[in-house]
């Protein structure tokens, strides 16, 4: 069976698929890709189902060797890529022979890249998913980030009819302006909190990770000191703790939380948010539910993400 061997693991490389859905009621995080659209695109380029597991490479540094002839594709954040001495294009299927070595060079834009290999990364599924959730040591390869010497088996290449190649997801230029809908606890905040959120620029703190982005900037006042009963969380939720500095929940978020949620980033803009790095700015603009649904329809059509 073909495999890949990790020569250099980079800053953070994990196995991810579309996520561990259906278990949040038991306290199990969904996890999955930070940029679901690029993950889906990479799989489509090599004719995998979008549910197939890929490698999520954060900030580069990865070097791997192919143990077999394979076809692969790389999407998401832009890097200089080298395959045994030749330049590798992004957003295109590429053939590699056994023994070829893929190296990630200089990062140009974005933070997370997805490496899909025809047949998918075949680590054992846990609760129906191969996604890695490091905090709970669940999924992926032993529930951890990949390390030097790891070998990952690749499944059999599937034969599918030709698929149209979708466009690549847009990447941030030192920051991003994203759309939000009012959150479930908007009524707990004074009106100036909503206006402050929409008129301010925030910066991603170095303390940000796959669980959530801590944002630095103008504090958002709360209008009630009454404690909330913990409730379900979603990706893109903007929680506001007592400090007033919002926390943007991401793929590895906890299943419940007790901080009030002022706003929620729409699903269509989460891939762009997933490409931000600490130090990047983020601004929030409001939109309607119909606008959010239309944006998601367009992105799902171009990225190959299946309907829920």
Tab-separated table of C-alpha atoms in Angstrom:
chain	number	residue	atom	x	y	z
A	1	UNK	CA	0.000	0.000	0.000
A	2	UNK	CA	1.375	3.477	-0.838
A	3	UNK	CA	2.299	5.662	2.108
A	4	UNK	CA	3.887	8.957	2.999
A	5	UNK	CA	6.758	9.364	5.444
A	6	UNK	CA	7.260	12.550	7.429
A	7	UNK	CA	10.846	13.851	7.100
A	8	UNK	CA	10.152	17.239	8.766
A	9	UNK	CA	6.880	17.833	10.567
A	10	UNK	CA	6.796	21.628	10.381
A	11	UNK	CA	5.218	23.909	12.964
A	12	UNK	CA	1.934	21.981	13.191
A	13	UNK	CA	0.797	19.301	10.765
A	14	UNK	CA	-2.265	17.176	11.485
A	15	UNK	CA	-4.582	14.762	9.710
A	16	UNK	CA	-8.022	16.318	9.136
A	17	UNK	CA	-11.217	15.329	7.412
A	18	UNK	CA	-14.582	17.138	7.405
A	19	UNK	CA	-14.916	16.646	11.160
A	20	UNK	CA	-16.404	14.470	13.879
A	21	UNK	CA	-20.057	15.390	13.552
A	22	UNK	CA	-22.879	13.915	15.623
A	23	UNK	CA	-21.104	13.653	18.990
A	24	UNK	CA	-21.250	17.159	20.432
A	25	UNK	CA	-24.002	16.103	22.821
A	26	UNK	CA	-21.423	13.781	24.414
A	27	UNK	CA	-18.861	16.594	24.676
A	28	UNK	CA	-16.792	15.507	21.651
A	29	UNK	CA	-15.430	18.382	19.563
A	30	UNK	CA	-16.141	18.438	15.827
A	31	UNK	CA	-12.580	19.477	14.917
A	32	UNK	CA	-11.860	19.163	11.160
A	33	UNK	CA	-10.184	21.677	8.817
A	34	UNK	CA	-9.805	25.340	9.750
A	35	UNK	CA	-10.402	26.165	6.059
A	36	UNK	CA	-13.037	23.669	4.958
A	37	UNK	CA	-13.240	25.083	1.436
A	38	UNK	CA	-9.532	24.525	0.670
A	39	UNK	CA	-9.741	21.038	2.191
A	40	UNK	CA	-12.668	20.257	-0.124
A	41	UNK	CA	-10.913	21.744	-3.139
A	42	UNK	CA	-7.773	19.665	-2.574
A	43	UNK	CA	-9.820	16.474	-2.456
A	44	UNK	CA	-11.794	17.374	-5.578
A	45	UNK	CA	-8.600	18.008	-7.522
A	46	UNK	CA	-7.470	14.392	-6.969
A	47	UNK	CA	-11.029	13.048	-7.356
A	48	UNK	CA	-11.409	12.092	-3.724
A	49	UNK	CA	-14.738	12.447	-1.966
A	50	UNK	CA	-14.631	15.662	0.054
A	51	UNK	CA	-14.814	13.579	3.254
A	52	UNK	CA	-11.372	12.056	2.609
A	53	UNK	CA	-8.618	12.879	5.101
A	54	UNK	CA	-5.912	15.359	4.110
A	55	UNK	CA	-2.893	16.883	5.833
A	56	UNK	CA	-3.460	20.341	7.302
A	57	UNK	CA	-0.089	22.118	7.295
A	58	UNK	CA	0.098	25.202	9.513
A	59	UNK	CA	2.759	27.795	8.653
A	60	UNK	CA	4.761	25.345	6.531
A	61	UNK	CA	8.004	23.560	7.357
A	62	UNK	CA	6.698	20.183	6.158
A	63	UNK	CA	8.898	17.734	4.274
A	64	UNK	CA	7.601	14.318	3.277
A	65	UNK	CA	8.580	11.398	1.067
A	66	UNK	CA	6.169	9.408	-1.080
A	67	UNK	CA	6.341	5.633	-0.642
A	68	UNK	CA	4.704	4.790	-3.934
A	69	UNK	CA	3.477	6.469	-7.096
A	70	UNK	CA	0.751	8.920	-6.091
A	71	UNK	CA	-1.278	11.874	-7.298
A	72	UNK	CA	-1.603	14.809	-4.930
A	73	UNK	CA	-2.855	18.396	-4.801
A	74	UNK	CA	-2.037	21.322	-2.513
A	75	UNK	CA	-4.472	24.155	-1.774
A	76	UNK	CA	-4.963	26.954	0.741
A	77	UNK	CA	-2.098	29.129	1.940
A	78	UNK	CA	0.535	29.849	-0.704
A	79	UNK	CA	4.040	28.428	-0.256
A	80	UNK	CA	7.036	27.825	-2.454
A	81	UNK	CA	6.814	24.081	-3.114
A	82	UNK	CA	9.542	21.744	-4.318
A	83	UNK	CA	9.103	18.160	-5.494
A	84	UNK	CA	12.542	16.574	-5.813
A	85	UNK	CA	14.034	19.657	-7.429
A	86	UNK	CA	11.111	20.915	-9.493
A	87	UNK	CA	8.578	23.606	-8.671
A	88	UNK	CA	5.117	22.349	-7.775
A	89	UNK	CA	2.042	24.395	-8.728
A	90	UNK	CA	-0.767	24.898	-6.245
A	91	UNK	CA	-4.444	24.155	-6.927
A	92	UNK	CA	-3.599	21.491	-9.477
A	93	UNK	CA	-3.254	17.700	-9.425
A	94	UNK	CA	0.395	16.592	-9.575
A	95	UNK	CA	1.851	13.105	-10.126
A	96	UNK	CA	4.769	11.940	-7.995
A	97	UNK	CA	6.825	8.761	-8.360
A	98	UNK	CA	7.933	6.569	-5.498
A	99	UNK	CA	10.793	8.154	-3.543
A	100	UNK	CA	9.895	11.727	-4.479
A	101	UNK	CA	10.310	14.287	-1.696
A	102	UNK	CA	7.936	17.227	-1.241
A	103	UNK	CA	9.290	20.277	0.601
A	104	UNK	CA	7.486	23.400	1.792
A	105	UNK	CA	9.551	26.549	1.322
A	106	UNK	CA	8.836	30.236	1.875
A	107	UNK	CA	5.317	31.185	2.936
A	108	UNK	CA	3.724	33.881	0.792
A	109	UNK	CA	0.120	34.301	1.948
A	110	UNK	CA	-2.234	32.604	4.370
A	111	UNK	CA	-1.460	30.174	7.184
A	112	UNK	CA	-2.924	26.736	6.438
A	113	UNK	CA	-2.314	24.476	3.462
A	114	UNK	CA	-4.057	21.209	2.606
A	115	UNK	CA	-2.309	18.238	1.008
A	116	UNK	CA	-4.728	15.758	-0.526
A	117	UNK	CA	-3.511	12.457	-1.952
A	118	UNK	CA	-5.614	10.308	-4.261
A	119	UNK	CA	-7.102	7.607	-2.044
A	120	UNK	CA	-6.947	9.720	1.112
A	121	UNK	CA	-4.887	9.402	4.297
A	122	UNK	CA	-6.077	6.148	5.864
A	123	UNK	CA	-5.412	6.461	9.586
A	124	UNK	CA	-8.015	4.534	11.648
A	125	UNK	CA	-11.282	6.458	12.091
A	126	UNK	CA	-12.423	7.297	15.629
A	127	UNK	CA	-16.147	7.917	16.122
A	128	UNK	CA	-16.543	7.968	12.365
A	129	UNK	CA	-13.819	10.523	11.618
A	130	UNK	CA	-10.073	10.709	11.038
A	131	UNK	CA	-9.857	14.345	12.195
A	132	UNK	CA	-7.190	15.119	14.803
A	133	UNK	CA	-8.245	16.822	18.048
A	134	UNK	CA	-5.005	17.284	19.946
A	135	UNK	CA	-6.511	18.549	23.218
A	136	UNK	CA	-8.402	15.271	23.719
A	137	UNK	CA	-5.796	13.042	21.966
A	138	UNK	CA	-8.492	11.869	19.572
A	139	UNK	CA	-8.284	10.836	15.921
A	140	UNK	CA	-5.525	11.386	13.378
A	141	UNK	CA	-2.343	9.516	14.221
A	142	UNK	CA	-2.485	8.696	17.937
A	143	UNK	CA	-4.422	11.911	18.516
A	144	UNK	CA	-1.367	14.146	18.034
A	145	UNK	CA	0.456	16.360	15.596
A	146	UNK	CA	2.642	14.513	13.107
A	147	UNK	CA	6.297	13.866	13.944
A	148	UNK	CA	9.474	12.971	12.081
A	149	UNK	CA	9.407	9.294	11.099
A	150	UNK	CA	5.619	8.918	11.011
A	151	UNK	CA	4.273	6.771	8.177
A	152	UNK	CA	0.742	7.308	6.956
A	153	UNK	CA	-0.979	4.768	4.679
A	154	UNK	CA	-2.778	5.959	1.564
A	155	UNK	CA	-5.996	4.328	0.398
A	156	UNK	CA	-6.828	2.946	-3.011
A	157	UNK	CA	-7.457	5.530	-5.710
A	158	UNK	CA	-11.140	5.888	-6.460
A	159	UNK	CA	-12.422	5.956	-10.000
A	160	UNK	CA	-14.884	8.800	-10.407
A	161	UNK	CA	-16.240	10.711	-13.342
A	162	UNK	CA	-14.462	13.920	-14.231
A	163	UNK	CA	-15.127	16.796	-11.855
A	164	UNK	CA	-14.906	20.466	-12.698
A	165	UNK	CA	-11.959	22.102	-10.978
A	166	UNK	CA	-13.315	24.786	-8.625
A	167	UNK	CA	-11.590	28.092	-8.014
A	168	UNK	CA	-9.178	28.587	-5.118
A	169	UNK	CA	-10.304	30.272	-1.922
A	170	UNK	CA	-9.229	33.925	-1.554
A	171	UNK	CA	-6.412	34.529	0.932
A	172	UNK	CA	-5.980	37.426	3.360
A	173	UNK	CA	-3.589	40.308	2.770
A	174	UNK	CA	-2.421	40.975	6.350
A	175	UNK	CA	-6.045	40.906	7.463
A	176	UNK	CA	-9.640	40.309	6.454
A	177	UNK	CA	-13.076	41.898	6.560
A	178	UNK	CA	-15.690	39.246	7.352
A	179	UNK	CA	-19.458	39.184	7.649
A	180	UNK	CA	-21.375	38.493	10.860
A	181	UNK	CA	-24.924	37.838	11.965
A	182	UNK	CA	-26.259	38.852	15.383
A	183	UNK	CA	-25.529	36.224	18.031
A	184	UNK	CA	-28.031	34.528	20.346
A	185	UNK	CA	-27.156	36.831	23.256
A	186	UNK	CA	-27.281	40.161	21.439
A	187	UNK	CA	-30.047	41.282	23.783
A	188	UNK	CA	-27.644	41.086	26.745
A	189	UNK	CA	-25.381	43.757	25.290
A	190	UNK	CA	-25.948	47.513	25.104
A	191	UNK	CA	-26.432	48.813	21.522
A	192	UNK	CA	-22.975	50.421	21.563
A	193	UNK	CA	-21.360	46.937	21.759
A	194	UNK	CA	-22.774	45.963	18.349
A	195	UNK	CA	-21.729	49.300	16.886
A	196	UNK	CA	-18.240	49.032	18.423
A	197	UNK	CA	-17.797	45.562	16.927
A	198	UNK	CA	-18.712	46.783	13.445
A	199	UNK	CA	-16.583	49.940	13.572
A	200	UNK	CA	-13.395	48.585	15.164
A	201	UNK	CA	-10.334	46.744	13.895
A	202	UNK	CA	-9.081	43.822	15.968
A	203	UNK	CA	-5.770	41.982	15.841
A	204	UNK	CA	-5.204	38.263	16.354
A	205	UNK	CA	-3.280	37.617	19.558
A	206	UNK	CA	-0.284	35.230	19.618
A	207	UNK	CA	-2.398	33.179	22.058
A	208	UNK	CA	-4.706	32.172	19.191
A	209	UNK	CA	-4.911	28.518	18.095
A	210	UNK	CA	-7.247	25.983	16.490
A	211	UNK	CA	-9.633	26.229	19.449
A	212	UNK	CA	-10.127	29.974	19.131
A	213	UNK	CA	-8.685	33.344	18.200
A	214	UNK	CA	-8.174	35.844	21.002
A	215	UNK	CA	-8.710	39.312	19.594
A	216	UNK	CA	-6.986	42.478	20.781
A	217	UNK	CA	-8.601	45.872	20.334
A	218	UNK	CA	-11.571	47.858	21.601
A	219	UNK	CA	-13.342	46.068	24.511
A	220	UNK	CA	-17.032	45.280	24.056
A	221	UNK	CA	-19.100	46.245	27.106
A	222	UNK	CA	-21.661	43.806	28.489
A	223	UNK	CA	-24.995	45.026	29.727
A	224	UNK	CA	-25.684	42.249	32.250
A	225	UNK	CA	-23.661	40.706	35.055
A	226	UNK	CA	-25.988	37.719	35.246
A	227	UNK	CA	-24.150	34.459	34.607
A	228	UNK	CA	-25.256	32.361	31.663
A	229	UNK	CA	-25.977	28.648	31.729
A	230	UNK	CA	-23.464	26.988	29.402
A	231	UNK	CA	-24.853	26.439	25.936
A	232	UNK	CA	-23.842	24.888	22.624
A	233	UNK	CA	-21.146	26.605	20.573
A	234	UNK	CA	-20.590	26.904	16.829
A	235	UNK	CA	-17.579	27.741	14.693
A	236	UNK	CA	-17.432	31.483	14.133
A	237	UNK	CA	-19.128	32.436	17.407
A	238	UNK	CA	-17.753	35.622	18.982
A	239	UNK	CA	-17.768	35.070	22.729
A	240	UNK	CA	-17.252	38.075	24.990
A	241	UNK	CA	-15.687	37.336	28.400
A	242	UNK	CA	-15.574	39.793	31.300
A	243	UNK	CA	-12.531	41.554	29.782
A	244	UNK	CA	-14.669	42.615	26.818
A	245	UNK	CA	-12.070	41.303	24.347
A	246	UNK	CA	-13.827	38.832	22.037
A	247	UNK	CA	-12.807	35.234	21.419
A	248	UNK	CA	-13.574	33.862	17.948
A	249	UNK	CA	-14.309	30.138	18.219
A	250	UNK	CA	-12.731	27.888	15.597
A	251	UNK	CA	-12.572	24.199	14.581
A	252	UNK	CA	-11.340	22.695	17.877
A	253	UNK	CA	-13.743	24.716	20.039
A	254	UNK	CA	-15.334	23.174	23.116
A	255	UNK	CA	-18.864	21.882	22.561
A	256	UNK	CA	-20.353	24.258	25.154
A	257	UNK	CA	-19.458	27.629	26.625
A	258	UNK	CA	-20.703	30.099	29.185
A	259	UNK	CA	-19.608	33.431	27.712
A	260	UNK	CA	-22.310	35.462	25.923
A	261	UNK	CA	-22.116	35.412	22.118
A	262	UNK	CA	-22.517	38.825	20.509
A	263	UNK	CA	-22.159	37.767	16.859
A	264	UNK	CA	-21.369	34.804	14.615
A	265	UNK	CA	-19.126	34.885	11.528
A	266	UNK	CA	-21.035	33.432	8.573
A	267	UNK	CA	-20.001	29.989	7.337
A	268	UNK	CA	-18.897	31.284	3.930
A	269	UNK	CA	-16.251	33.519	5.545
A	270	UNK	CA	-14.823	30.931	7.955
A	271	UNK	CA	-12.306	29.592	5.374
A	272	UNK	CA	-10.857	33.099	5.059
A	273	UNK	CA	-10.733	33.447	8.853
A	274	UNK	CA	-8.946	30.095	9.042
A	275	UNK	CA	-6.105	31.536	6.935
A	276	UNK	CA	-5.290	34.396	9.326
A	277	UNK	CA	-2.121	34.393	11.432
A	278	UNK	CA	-1.320	36.116	14.741
A	279	UNK	CA	-0.737	39.798	14.061
A	280	UNK	CA	-3.267	39.935	11.221
A	281	UNK	CA	-6.214	42.318	11.567
A	282	UNK	CA	-9.871	41.424	11.314
A	283	UNK	CA	-12.921	43.642	10.865
A	284	UNK	CA	-16.586	42.701	11.088
A	285	UNK	CA	-19.467	43.871	8.908
A	286	UNK	CA	-23.092	42.875	9.351
A	287	UNK	CA	-25.152	41.096	6.736
A	288	UNK	CA	-28.597	39.566	6.454
A	289	UNK	CA	-29.448	35.893	6.759
A	290	UNK	CA	-30.373	35.773	3.069
A	291	UNK	CA	-26.989	37.274	2.148
A	292	UNK	CA	-25.225	34.709	4.337
A	293	UNK	CA	-27.090	31.829	2.695
A	294	UNK	CA	-26.360	33.117	-0.796
A	295	UNK	CA	-22.652	33.484	0.019
A	296	UNK	CA	-22.579	29.915	1.304
A	297	UNK	CA	-24.349	28.591	-1.796
A	298	UNK	CA	-21.749	30.234	-4.023
A	299	UNK	CA	-18.814	28.921	-2.002
A	300	UNK	CA	-20.221	25.396	-1.725
A	301	UNK	CA	-20.708	25.368	-5.479
A	302	UNK	CA	-17.147	26.480	-6.227
A	303	UNK	CA	-15.338	24.526	-3.512
A	304	UNK	CA	-17.113	21.196	-3.922
A	305	UNK	CA	-18.390	21.088	-0.322
A	306	UNK	CA	-21.469	18.852	-0.107
A	307	UNK	CA	-24.738	20.077	1.277
A	308	UNK	CA	-25.314	19.261	4.949
